GROMACS .gro file of C-alpha atoms in nm:
model
  465
    1MET     CA    1   0.023  -0.002  -0.001
    2PHE     CA    2   0.120   0.353  -0.051
    3CYS     CA    3   0.244   0.514   0.209
    4ASN     CA    4   0.445   0.842   0.110
    5TRP     CA    5   0.182   1.093   0.228
    6ARG     CA    6   0.187   1.399   0.042
    7ASP     CA    7   0.245   1.788   0.236
    8CYS     CA    8   0.131   2.121   0.169
    9GLN     CA    9   0.377   2.217  -0.116
   10GLU     CA   10   0.297   1.884  -0.324
   11TYR     CA   11  -0.063   1.953  -0.317
   12ARG     CA   12   0.009   2.279  -0.431
   13SER     CA   13   0.188   2.174  -0.738
   14LEU     CA   14  -0.089   1.984  -0.848
   15GLY     CA   15  -0.308   2.293  -0.871
   16LEU     CA   16  -0.480   2.155  -0.518
   17PRO     CA   17  -0.387   2.390  -0.245
   18LEU     CA   18  -0.511   2.307   0.042
   19SER     CA   19  -0.610   2.605   0.323
   20THR     CA   20  -0.400   2.515   0.632
   21THR     CA   21  -0.013   2.574   0.711
   22SER     CA   22   0.020   2.232   0.867
   23ASN     CA   23   0.209   1.996   0.730
   24GLU     CA   24   0.123   1.666   0.961
   25ALA     CA   25  -0.229   1.820   0.884
   26CYS     CA   26  -0.175   1.792   0.501
   27LYS     CA   27  -0.045   1.433   0.520
   28LEU     CA   28  -0.309   1.306   0.752
   29TYR     CA   29  -0.549   1.432   0.477
   30ASP     CA   30  -0.382   1.259   0.201
   31ALA     CA   31  -0.387   0.944   0.434
   32THR     CA   32  -0.699   0.958   0.483
   33LEU     CA   33  -0.822   1.033   0.130
   34THR     CA   34  -0.587   0.710   0.021
   35GLN     CA   35  -0.767   0.491   0.266
   36TYR     CA   36  -1.088   0.610   0.164
   37VAL     CA   37  -1.060   0.577  -0.224
   38GLY     CA   38  -0.868   0.229  -0.119
   39TRP     CA   39  -1.108   0.068   0.067
   40TYR     CA   40  -0.896   0.021   0.366
   41ASP     CA   41  -0.780   0.071   0.706
   42ASP     CA   42  -0.379   0.136   0.705
   43ASP     CA   43  -0.298  -0.036   1.032
   44SER     CA   44   0.067   0.164   1.015
   45MET     CA   45  -0.191   0.495   1.088
   46GLY     CA   46  -0.426   0.358   1.327
   47GLY     CA   47  -0.672   0.318   1.047
   48LEU     CA   48  -0.902   0.559   0.887
   49GLU     CA   49  -1.086   0.666   1.207
   50ASN     CA   50  -0.746   0.760   1.358
   51CYS     CA   51  -0.622   0.944   1.075
   52VAL     CA   52  -0.917   1.188   1.074
   53ALA     CA   53  -0.929   1.242   1.444
   54GLN     CA   54  -0.553   1.311   1.392
   55MET     CA   55  -0.612   1.526   1.104
   56LEU     CA   56  -0.823   1.732   1.279
   57SER     CA   57  -0.596   1.769   1.585
   58ALA     CA   58  -0.305   1.853   1.418
   59ASP     CA   59  -0.535   2.197   1.255
   60PRO     CA   60  -0.859   2.232   1.387
   61GLN     CA   61  -0.929   2.466   1.160
   62PHE     CA   62  -0.848   2.220   0.814
   63VAL     CA   63  -1.210   2.328   0.635
   64MET     CA   64  -1.122   2.024   0.382
   65GLY     CA   65  -1.017   1.825   0.680
   66HIS     CA   66  -1.376   1.874   0.789
   67VAL     CA   67  -1.506   1.832   0.422
   68LEU     CA   68  -1.343   1.517   0.432
   69LYS     CA   69  -1.483   1.399   0.799
   70ASN     CA   70  -1.830   1.494   0.739
   71GLY     CA   71  -1.811   1.342   0.369
   72LEU     CA   72  -1.691   1.010   0.498
   73ASP     CA   73  -1.997   0.985   0.712
   74LEU     CA   74  -2.258   1.092   0.444
   75MET     CA   75  -2.113   0.844   0.219
   76GLY     CA   76  -2.138   0.587   0.465
   77THR     CA   77  -2.513   0.660   0.482
   78GLY     CA   78  -2.549   0.516   0.848
   79ARG     CA   79  -2.604   0.920   0.981
   80SER     CA   80  -2.844   1.186   0.893
   81VAL     CA   81  -2.865   1.536   1.021
   82ALA     CA   82  -3.239   1.503   1.066
   83LEU     CA   83  -3.186   1.242   1.367
   84ASP     CA   84  -2.811   1.300   1.471
   85THR     CA   85  -2.806   1.707   1.644
   86ASP     CA   86  -2.428   1.592   1.696
   87PHE     CA   87  -2.399   1.574   1.310
   88LYS     CA   88  -2.595   1.896   1.200
   89ARG     CA   89  -2.364   2.053   1.461
   90ASP     CA   90  -2.040   1.925   1.264
   91ILE     CA   91  -2.211   2.006   0.929
   92ASP     CA   92  -2.287   2.374   1.094
   93ALA     CA   93  -1.913   2.403   1.250
   94MET     CA   94  -1.809   2.326   0.895
   95VAL     CA   95  -1.974   2.612   0.719
   96THR     CA   96  -1.936   2.828   0.975
   97LEU     CA   97  -1.537   2.792   0.958
   98SER     CA   98  -1.551   2.804   0.605
   99ASP     CA   99  -1.722   3.129   0.617
  100SER     CA  100  -1.466   3.282   0.896
  101GLY     CA  101  -1.151   3.209   0.673
  102PRO     CA  102  -1.021   3.255   0.365
  103ILE     CA  103  -1.014   2.929   0.133
  104ASN     CA  104  -1.024   2.931  -0.215
  105GLN     CA  105  -1.336   2.876  -0.452
  106ARG     CA  106  -1.270   2.476  -0.470
  107GLU     CA  107  -1.257   2.403  -0.132
  108GLN     CA  108  -1.572   2.652  -0.078
  109LEU     CA  109  -1.730   2.395  -0.358
  110HIS     CA  110  -1.704   2.125  -0.154
  111VAL     CA  111  -1.848   2.262   0.137
  112GLN     CA  112  -2.131   2.361  -0.028
  113ALA     CA  113  -2.155   2.021  -0.206
  114ILE     CA  114  -2.131   1.860   0.143
  115LYS     CA  115  -2.372   2.125   0.331
  116LEU     CA  116  -2.625   1.995   0.001
  117TRP     CA  117  -2.568   1.634   0.039
  118ALA     CA  118  -2.679   1.655   0.398
  119ASP     CA  119  -2.947   1.873   0.360
  120GLY     CA  120  -3.095   1.634   0.121
  121GLN     CA  121  -3.029   1.773  -0.188
  122MET     CA  122  -2.819   1.503  -0.361
  123ARG     CA  123  -2.836   1.615  -0.743
  124SER     CA  124  -2.730   1.924  -0.666
  125ALA     CA  125  -2.385   1.852  -0.467
  126CYS     CA  126  -2.328   1.649  -0.795
  127ASP     CA  127  -2.338   1.964  -0.986
  128LYS     CA  128  -2.077   2.133  -0.705
  129TRP     CA  129  -1.828   1.812  -0.754
  130GLU     CA  130  -1.870   1.813  -1.123
  131THR     CA  131  -1.807   2.201  -1.122
  132ILE     CA  132  -1.473   2.150  -0.946
  133LEU     CA  133  -1.378   1.933  -1.180
  134VAL     CA  134  -1.394   2.117  -1.473
  135ASP     CA  135  -1.076   2.300  -1.352
  136ASN     CA  136  -0.921   2.084  -1.096
  137PRO     CA  137  -0.939   1.724  -1.245
  138LEU     CA  138  -0.667   1.600  -1.028
  139ASP     CA  139  -0.877   1.650  -0.716
  140MET     CA  140  -0.960   1.338  -0.644
  141LEU     CA  141  -1.210   1.387  -0.308
  142ALA     CA  142  -1.453   1.507  -0.599
  143ILE     CA  143  -1.379   1.232  -0.791
  144LYS     CA  144  -1.446   0.993  -0.560
  145PHE     CA  145  -1.726   1.229  -0.384
  146ALA     CA  146  -1.915   1.224  -0.765
  147HIS     CA  147  -1.877   0.839  -0.787
  148ASP     CA  148  -2.015   0.716  -0.436
  149ALA     CA  149  -2.332   1.001  -0.513
  150TYR     CA  150  -2.408   0.851  -0.873
  151PHE     CA  151  -2.417   0.484  -0.757
  152TYR     CA  152  -2.658   0.629  -0.477
  153LEU     CA  153  -2.861   0.789  -0.749
  154GLY     CA  154  -2.860   0.502  -0.999
  155LEU     CA  155  -2.628   0.751  -1.237
  156HIS     CA  156  -2.508   0.528  -1.426
  157PRO     CA  157  -2.374   0.718  -1.741
  158GLN     CA  158  -2.266   0.968  -1.495
  159LEU     CA  159  -2.070   0.708  -1.319
  160ARG     CA  160  -1.906   0.630  -1.634
  161ASP     CA  161  -1.796   0.955  -1.797
  162SER     CA  162  -1.749   1.155  -1.492
  163PRO     CA  163  -1.383   0.962  -1.406
  164ALA     CA  164  -1.351   0.921  -1.838
  165ARG     CA  165  -1.320   1.329  -1.843
  166CYS     CA  166  -1.057   1.334  -1.565
  167LEU     CA  167  -0.858   1.038  -1.694
  168PRO     CA  168  -0.637   1.194  -1.981
  169ASN     CA  169  -0.518   1.497  -1.754
  170TRP     CA  170  -0.356   1.215  -1.517
  171LYS     CA  171  -0.036   1.054  -1.533
  172PRO     CA  172   0.008   0.634  -1.407
  173SER     CA  173   0.265   0.789  -1.202
  174MET     CA  174   0.096   0.990  -0.992
  175PRO     CA  175  -0.037   0.845  -0.624
  176LEU     CA  176  -0.408   0.656  -0.683
  177TYR     CA  177  -0.360   0.642  -1.030
  178SER     CA  178  -0.425   0.222  -1.018
  179ASP     CA  179  -0.797   0.373  -0.793
  180LEU     CA  180  -0.920   0.605  -1.035
  181LEU     CA  181  -0.863   0.308  -1.328
  182GLY     CA  182  -1.107   0.090  -1.078
  183ILE     CA  183  -1.335   0.379  -1.045
  184TYR     CA  184  -1.375   0.421  -1.434
  185SER     CA  185  -1.403   0.046  -1.478
  186PHE     CA  186  -1.705   0.031  -1.239
  187GLY     CA  187  -1.897   0.294  -1.440
  188LEU     CA  188  -1.789   0.098  -1.728
  189GLU     CA  189  -1.973  -0.219  -1.628
  190GLU     CA  190  -2.245  -0.070  -1.509
  191THR     CA  191  -2.308   0.085  -1.854
  192ASN     CA  192  -2.284  -0.304  -1.966
  193LEU     CA  193  -1.948  -0.231  -2.139
  194TYR     CA  194  -1.851  -0.516  -2.001
  195SER     CA  195  -1.511  -0.637  -2.219
  196GLN     CA  196  -1.394  -0.261  -2.144
  197ALA     CA  197  -1.470  -0.277  -1.812
  198GLU     CA  198  -1.253  -0.572  -1.763
  199LYS     CA  199  -0.983  -0.441  -1.981
  200VAL     CA  200  -0.934  -0.139  -1.762
  201ALA     CA  201  -0.992  -0.336  -1.414
  202ARG     CA  202  -0.748  -0.566  -1.497
  203GLN     CA  203  -0.497  -0.297  -1.605
  204SER     CA  204  -0.572  -0.126  -1.241
  205LEU     CA  205  -0.487  -0.447  -1.130
  206GLU     CA  206  -0.142  -0.500  -1.300
  207MET     CA  207  -0.032  -0.136  -1.123
  208LYS     CA  208  -0.169  -0.259  -0.783
  209LYS     CA  209  -0.263  -0.571  -0.691
  210GLN     CA  210  -0.489  -0.447  -0.385
  211SER     CA  211  -0.674  -0.297  -0.622
  212ALA     CA  212  -1.040  -0.409  -0.410
  213TRP     CA  213  -1.220  -0.190  -0.635
  214SER     CA  214  -1.112  -0.314  -0.943
  215THR     CA  215  -1.170  -0.690  -0.835
  216HIS     CA  216  -1.504  -0.557  -0.758
  217THR     CA  217  -1.551  -0.451  -1.095
  218LEU     CA  218  -1.452  -0.836  -1.214
  219CYS     CA  219  -1.658  -0.993  -0.999
  220HIS     CA  220  -1.948  -0.763  -1.132
  221VAL     CA  221  -1.879  -0.852  -1.471
  222MET     CA  222  -1.845  -1.186  -1.428
  223GLU     CA  223  -2.148  -1.223  -1.268
  224MET     CA  224  -2.343  -1.031  -1.523
  225GLU     CA  225  -2.204  -1.287  -1.800
  226GLY     CA  226  -2.261  -1.605  -1.605
  227ARG     CA  227  -1.892  -1.670  -1.557
  228GLN     CA  228  -1.945  -1.836  -1.217
  229ASN     CA  229  -1.709  -2.053  -1.205
  230GLU     CA  230  -1.426  -1.799  -1.336
  231GLY     CA  231  -1.532  -1.561  -1.036
  232ILE     CA  232  -1.487  -1.796  -0.816
  233GLY     CA  233  -1.153  -1.857  -0.915
  234PHE     CA  234  -1.038  -1.522  -0.922
  235LEU     CA  235  -1.128  -1.475  -0.617
  236SER     CA  236  -1.030  -1.778  -0.454
  237ARG     CA  237  -0.671  -1.713  -0.621
  238THR     CA  238  -0.693  -1.325  -0.498
  239LEU     CA  239  -0.805  -1.371  -0.200
  240ASN     CA  240  -0.482  -1.185   0.017
  241ASP     CA  241  -0.503  -0.931  -0.222
  242TRP     CA  242  -0.873  -0.823  -0.156
  243THR     CA  243  -0.946  -0.943   0.158
  244LYS     CA  244  -0.645  -0.646   0.222
  245CYS     CA  245  -0.904  -0.366   0.147
  246GLY     CA  246  -1.146  -0.445   0.456
  247MET     CA  247  -1.388  -0.200   0.377
  248LEU     CA  248  -1.505  -0.359   0.050
  249ALA     CA  249  -1.409  -0.752   0.136
  250CYS     CA  250  -1.728  -0.826   0.269
  251HIS     CA  251  -1.902  -0.725  -0.092
  252ASN     CA  252  -1.635  -0.928  -0.268
  253PHE     CA  253  -1.714  -1.212  -0.047
  254TRP     CA  254  -2.109  -1.149  -0.129
  255HIS     CA  255  -2.031  -1.194  -0.493
  256TRP     CA  256  -1.831  -1.512  -0.477
  257ALA     CA  257  -2.175  -1.639  -0.254
  258LEU     CA  258  -2.363  -1.511  -0.514
  259TYR     CA  259  -2.201  -1.751  -0.797
  260HIS     CA  260  -2.249  -2.028  -0.536
  261ILE     CA  261  -2.661  -1.943  -0.524
  262GLU     CA  262  -2.619  -1.908  -0.962
  263LYS     CA  263  -2.503  -2.303  -0.938
  264ASN     CA  264  -2.732  -2.433  -0.660
  265GLU     CA  265  -2.477  -2.475  -0.425
  266HIS     CA  266  -2.646  -2.302  -0.132
  267GLN     CA  267  -2.431  -2.455   0.164
  268GLY     CA  268  -2.146  -2.283  -0.016
  269ALA     CA  269  -2.311  -1.947   0.017
  270LEU     CA  270  -2.419  -2.004   0.337
  271ASP     CA  271  -2.032  -2.112   0.441
  272ILE     CA  272  -1.935  -1.762   0.269
  273PHE     CA  273  -2.197  -1.592   0.503
  274ASP     CA  274  -2.141  -1.762   0.846
  275THR     CA  275  -1.751  -1.752   0.807
  276GLU     CA  276  -1.733  -1.401   0.673
  277ILE     CA  277  -1.996  -1.168   0.569
  278ALA     CA  278  -2.213  -1.221   0.915
  279VAL     CA  279  -1.845  -1.174   1.112
  280SER     CA  280  -1.780  -0.835   0.854
  281LEU     CA  281  -2.140  -0.688   0.973
  282LYS     CA  282  -2.094  -0.765   1.337
  283LYS     CA  283  -1.737  -0.607   1.354
  284SER     CA  284  -1.855  -0.310   1.115
  285GLY     CA  285  -2.241  -0.180   1.149
  286ALA     CA  286  -2.134  -0.068   0.816
  287MET     CA  287  -2.430  -0.017   0.600
  288LEU     CA  288  -2.273  -0.152   0.292
  289ASP     CA  289  -2.260  -0.470   0.508
  290VAL     CA  290  -2.618  -0.445   0.595
  291VAL     CA  291  -2.718  -0.431   0.235
  292ASP     CA  292  -2.523  -0.747   0.159
  293VAL     CA  293  -2.611  -0.933   0.448
  294CYS     CA  294  -2.997  -0.866   0.388
  295SER     CA  295  -3.008  -0.904   0.017
  296LEU     CA  296  -2.787  -1.258   0.043
  297LEU     CA  297  -3.021  -1.401   0.352
  298TYR     CA  298  -3.333  -1.288   0.124
  299ARG     CA  299  -3.210  -1.444  -0.184
  300LEU     CA  300  -3.160  -1.755   0.012
  301GLU     CA  301  -3.481  -1.827   0.140
  302LEU     CA  302  -3.614  -1.718  -0.234
  303GLU     CA  303  -3.453  -2.055  -0.302
  304GLY     CA  304  -3.636  -2.250  -0.070
  305ILE     CA  305  -3.359  -2.239   0.173
  306ASP     CA  306  -3.435  -2.205   0.510
  307VAL     CA  307  -3.214  -1.987   0.665
  308GLY     CA  308  -3.266  -2.025   1.037
  309SER     CA  309  -3.217  -1.787   1.319
  310ARG     CA  310  -2.928  -1.612   1.110
  311TRP     CA  311  -3.197  -1.264   1.048
  312ASN     CA  312  -3.223  -1.206   1.417
  313ASP     CA  313  -2.855  -1.127   1.474
  314THR     CA  314  -2.870  -0.921   1.153
  315PHE     CA  315  -3.175  -0.727   1.291
  316GLU     CA  316  -3.017  -0.618   1.625
  317ILE     CA  317  -2.800  -0.473   1.403
  318ILE     CA  318  -3.063  -0.312   1.179
  319ARG     CA  319  -3.300  -0.199   1.433
  320PRO     CA  320  -3.114   0.145   1.502
  321HIS     CA  321  -3.159   0.259   1.162
  322VAL     CA  322  -3.527   0.189   1.125
  323GLU     CA  323  -3.595   0.552   1.091
  324ASP     CA  324  -3.295   0.652   0.950
  325HIS     CA  325  -3.467   0.732   0.535
  326ILE     CA  326  -3.117   0.811   0.417
  327LEU     CA  327  -3.160   0.622   0.119
  328ALA     CA  328  -3.434   0.449  -0.023
  329PHE     CA  329  -3.240   0.196  -0.137
  330ASN     CA  330  -3.130   0.098   0.210
  331ASP     CA  331  -3.457   0.161   0.381
  332VAL     CA  332  -3.570  -0.144   0.138
  333HIS     CA  333  -3.312  -0.395   0.244
  334ILE     CA  334  -3.349  -0.322   0.621
  335MET     CA  335  -3.757  -0.383   0.555
  336MET     CA  336  -3.586  -0.778   0.425
  337ALA     CA  337  -3.466  -0.798   0.799
  338CYS     CA  338  -3.751  -0.677   0.979
  339LEU     CA  339  -3.944  -0.934   0.750
  340GLY     CA  340  -3.709  -1.198   0.824
  341SER     CA  341  -3.676  -1.153   1.198
  342ASN     CA  342  -4.097  -1.159   1.218
  343SER     CA  343  -4.078  -0.837   1.397
  344LYS     CA  344  -4.422  -0.786   1.273
  345GLU     CA  345  -4.431  -0.461   1.581
  346ILE     CA  346  -4.103  -0.353   1.366
  347VAL     CA  347  -4.265  -0.338   1.070
  348GLN     CA  348  -4.542  -0.157   1.131
  349LYS     CA  349  -4.326   0.106   1.314
  350MET     CA  350  -4.096   0.092   0.999
  351MET     CA  351  -4.418   0.152   0.751
  352ASP     CA  352  -4.565   0.440   0.985
  353SER     CA  353  -4.213   0.598   0.953
  354LEU     CA  354  -4.205   0.613   0.606
  355ARG     CA  355  -4.545   0.739   0.566
  356GLY     CA  356  -4.420   1.037   0.775
  357PHE     CA  357  -4.097   1.074   0.638
  358ILE     CA  358  -4.308   1.101   0.274
  359ARG     CA  359  -4.552   1.338   0.434
  360ASP     CA  360  -4.315   1.558   0.637
  361GLY     CA  361  -3.993   1.542   0.467
  362SER     CA  362  -3.795   1.683   0.180
  363GLY     CA  363  -3.527   1.628  -0.103
  364ASP     CA  364  -3.430   1.397  -0.388
  365ASN     CA  365  -3.461   1.068  -0.145
  366HIS     CA  366  -3.783   1.197   0.003
  367ASP     CA  367  -3.895   1.214  -0.387
  368LEU     CA  368  -3.790   0.862  -0.428
  369THR     CA  369  -3.914   0.731  -0.150
  370ARG     CA  370  -4.234   0.842  -0.234
  371ASP     CA  371  -4.215   0.701  -0.598
  372ILE     CA  372  -3.983   0.362  -0.556
  373GLY     CA  373  -3.908   0.296  -0.223
  374MET     CA  374  -4.242   0.320  -0.032
  375PRO     CA  375  -4.471   0.109  -0.272
  376MET     CA  376  -4.093  -0.136  -0.287
  377CYS     CA  377  -4.122  -0.231   0.073
  378GLU     CA  378  -4.500  -0.292   0.041
  379ALA     CA  379  -4.421  -0.557  -0.193
  380PHE     CA  380  -4.195  -0.738   0.011
  381LEU     CA  381  -4.459  -0.675   0.291
  382ALA     CA  382  -4.740  -0.856   0.055
  383TYR     CA  383  -4.524  -1.169  -0.031
  384ASP     CA  384  -4.454  -1.177   0.308
  385GLU     CA  385  -4.791  -1.215   0.399
  386GLY     CA  386  -4.867  -1.432   0.093
  387ASP     CA  387  -5.023  -1.195  -0.119
  388TYR     CA  388  -4.843  -1.239  -0.399
  389GLY     CA  389  -5.048  -1.071  -0.653
  390LYS     CA  390  -5.084  -0.729  -0.484
  391ALA     CA  391  -4.678  -0.784  -0.481
  392VAL     CA  392  -4.648  -0.838  -0.808
  393GLU     CA  393  -4.901  -0.535  -0.865
  394LEU     CA  394  -4.677  -0.337  -0.653
  395LEU     CA  395  -4.363  -0.404  -0.797
  396LEU     CA  396  -4.505  -0.457  -1.212
  397PRO     CA  397  -4.498  -0.078  -1.280
  398LEU     CA  398  -4.120   0.010  -1.107
  399ARG     CA  399  -3.930  -0.240  -1.244
  400TYR     CA  400  -3.764   0.030  -1.519
  401ASP     CA  401  -3.743   0.284  -1.243
  402VAL     CA  402  -3.635   0.118  -0.955
  403ILE     CA  403  -3.251   0.204  -1.094
  404LYS     CA  404  -3.340   0.537  -0.963
  405ILE     CA  405  -3.329   0.388  -0.622
  406GLY     CA  406  -2.979   0.339  -0.656
  407GLY     CA  407  -2.703   0.016  -0.612
  408SER     CA  408  -2.562  -0.154  -0.855
  409HIS     CA  409  -2.729  -0.394  -1.185
  410ALA     CA  410  -2.637  -0.705  -0.925
  411GLN     CA  411  -2.747  -0.572  -0.629
  412ARG     CA  412  -3.109  -0.476  -0.783
  413ASP     CA  413  -3.141  -0.798  -0.923
  414ILE     CA  414  -3.294  -0.911  -0.599
  415PHE     CA  415  -3.586  -0.677  -0.722
  416ASN     CA  416  -3.606  -0.877  -1.012
  417LEU     CA  417  -3.580  -1.193  -0.858
  418LEU     CA  418  -3.895  -1.110  -0.633
  419LEU     CA  419  -4.123  -1.011  -0.889
  420ILE     CA  420  -4.055  -1.330  -1.085
  421HIS     CA  421  -4.120  -1.548  -0.764
  422ALA     CA  422  -4.427  -1.347  -0.647
  423ALA     CA  423  -4.572  -1.381  -1.038
  424LEU     CA  424  -4.523  -1.760  -1.032
  425LYS     CA  425  -4.682  -1.813  -0.687
  426SER     CA  426  -4.948  -1.580  -0.750
  427ASP     CA  427  -5.299  -1.717  -0.787
  428ILE     CA  428  -5.353  -1.523  -1.083
  429ALA     CA  429  -5.322  -1.693  -1.439
  430GLU     CA  430  -5.205  -1.417  -1.611
  431HIS     CA  431  -4.907  -1.348  -1.391
  432LYS     CA  432  -4.779  -1.695  -1.393
  433LYS     CA  433  -4.791  -1.624  -1.787
  434LEU     CA  434  -4.596  -1.280  -1.692
  435ALA     CA  435  -4.344  -1.497  -1.514
  436ARG     CA  436  -4.280  -1.717  -1.792
  437HIS     CA  437  -4.219  -1.404  -2.027
  438LEU     CA  438  -3.966  -1.273  -1.763
  439LEU     CA  439  -3.781  -1.600  -1.740
  440MET     CA  440  -3.730  -1.532  -2.142
  441GLU     CA  441  -3.631  -1.208  -2.066
  442ARG     CA  442  -3.400  -1.274  -1.828
  443LYS     CA  443  -3.231  -1.574  -2.036
  444ALA     CA  444  -3.209  -1.369  -2.276
  445LEU     CA  445  -2.976  -1.095  -2.086
  446LYS     CA  446  -2.727  -1.315  -1.971
  447GLU     CA  447  -2.768  -1.693  -2.143
  448ASN     CA  448  -2.542  -1.872  -1.867
  449SER     CA  449  -2.755  -1.840  -1.600
  450PRO     CA  450  -2.773  -2.213  -1.409
  451MET     CA  451  -3.053  -1.971  -1.153
  452THR     CA  452  -3.310  -1.879  -1.452
  453ASP     CA  453  -3.265  -2.243  -1.585
  454ARG     CA  454  -3.426  -2.370  -1.285
  455LEU     CA  455  -3.667  -2.126  -1.252
  456ILE     CA  456  -3.794  -2.173  -1.632
  457ALA     CA  457  -3.841  -2.522  -1.535
  458LYS     CA  458  -4.047  -2.463  -1.235
  459ALA     CA  459  -4.242  -2.209  -1.469
  460MET     CA  460  -4.339  -2.449  -1.717
  461ALA     CA  461  -4.433  -2.721  -1.472
  462THR     CA  462  -4.726  -2.510  -1.373
  463HIS     CA  463  -5.000  -2.544  -1.525
  464VAL     CA  464  -5.175  -2.200  -1.722
  465ASP     CA  465  -5.508  -2.222  -1.933
   0.00000   0.00000   0.00000
């Protein structure tokens, strides 16, 4: 891993001056940014959180230090200014600090972007980061914040084009260049440019074999192209590389488990869940790990697998986030855990809270929750209650809009699977016919899918007049 942290002069030479006179704060900023982009904790630095604390201790007036700290909390999607008064105080203090001292225009735009995101104006925050990148294409913090934001908003062309615009200004000798290639490769994959995505990801891995985001891109490519055996082999061979990036390791294990589910090897998926994914969630409590746990358990249940008491431990970690409503994508997965643990009282609490958020809230996620997130949660609830026809009627109109709540194609596939399973189980004949058509569509999209073949066989065995 990279460890030659850049000081004030080096940032000025890049055309990215930072408004601090503390070389220590600047180097800690660089160390924090490097770990964030690389999805790892540097043990020699005490990890990401320790670097943030030391950075602000070295210079409490360092505006970009506060931008980085608050941005990390926002992008983690586990804190909300609406519910967390300490976090709101941090955001307000950052804005006040930016107004009280001389900072450059780029830094001011960073402050504005973080404030907009905190206030729910997510698309407007993206506009600020893109404004920064027009004049400052070497600003990795703006690149990474925009990349994460586009992922949460389901804006896949932007996920690809934003790093593509910056890349020609970079040199391979620059720190974080391989990580930039990884960021770009994922945008290519999410816009279905699989061969190009694989080429760029492998180029990144040749430069830095621990590039977890590039490993992640290849996981997606192999998932979307139905290359399950190759995916398992790839992750197994490179295990000691990508597991060094602990912040993303759980998600790459999730991909490994998906390959096993696809192949009807459910015990293999459960083994990965028990030894890696559940352990990671218990340790981190991170929302990315929450989503992975919920999605994997729910997929196994759709496959008819009894996951035992595994939902219970997951639910206890998720319980504090039932009323967050930071991302509709998170809410739908939290609903899976509430249903999976049979926590009917909490299910009702969450549904009431969602209605209150739709009534009183504002911002981009409010609109997405109203239009997509809430009916998705209602569909999961209907399916859980055995009202499969209602689940179909709720899901079918959303199938081409659900991309707007973010996540990757592979992650959102759970919603496609729920619709298919609901249609197969529905008592309505038209729904059973719909299931067959959806499966033919699925087969055309990914020809080598044992799961789809199993579902087609199940659908064909069902009599339809």
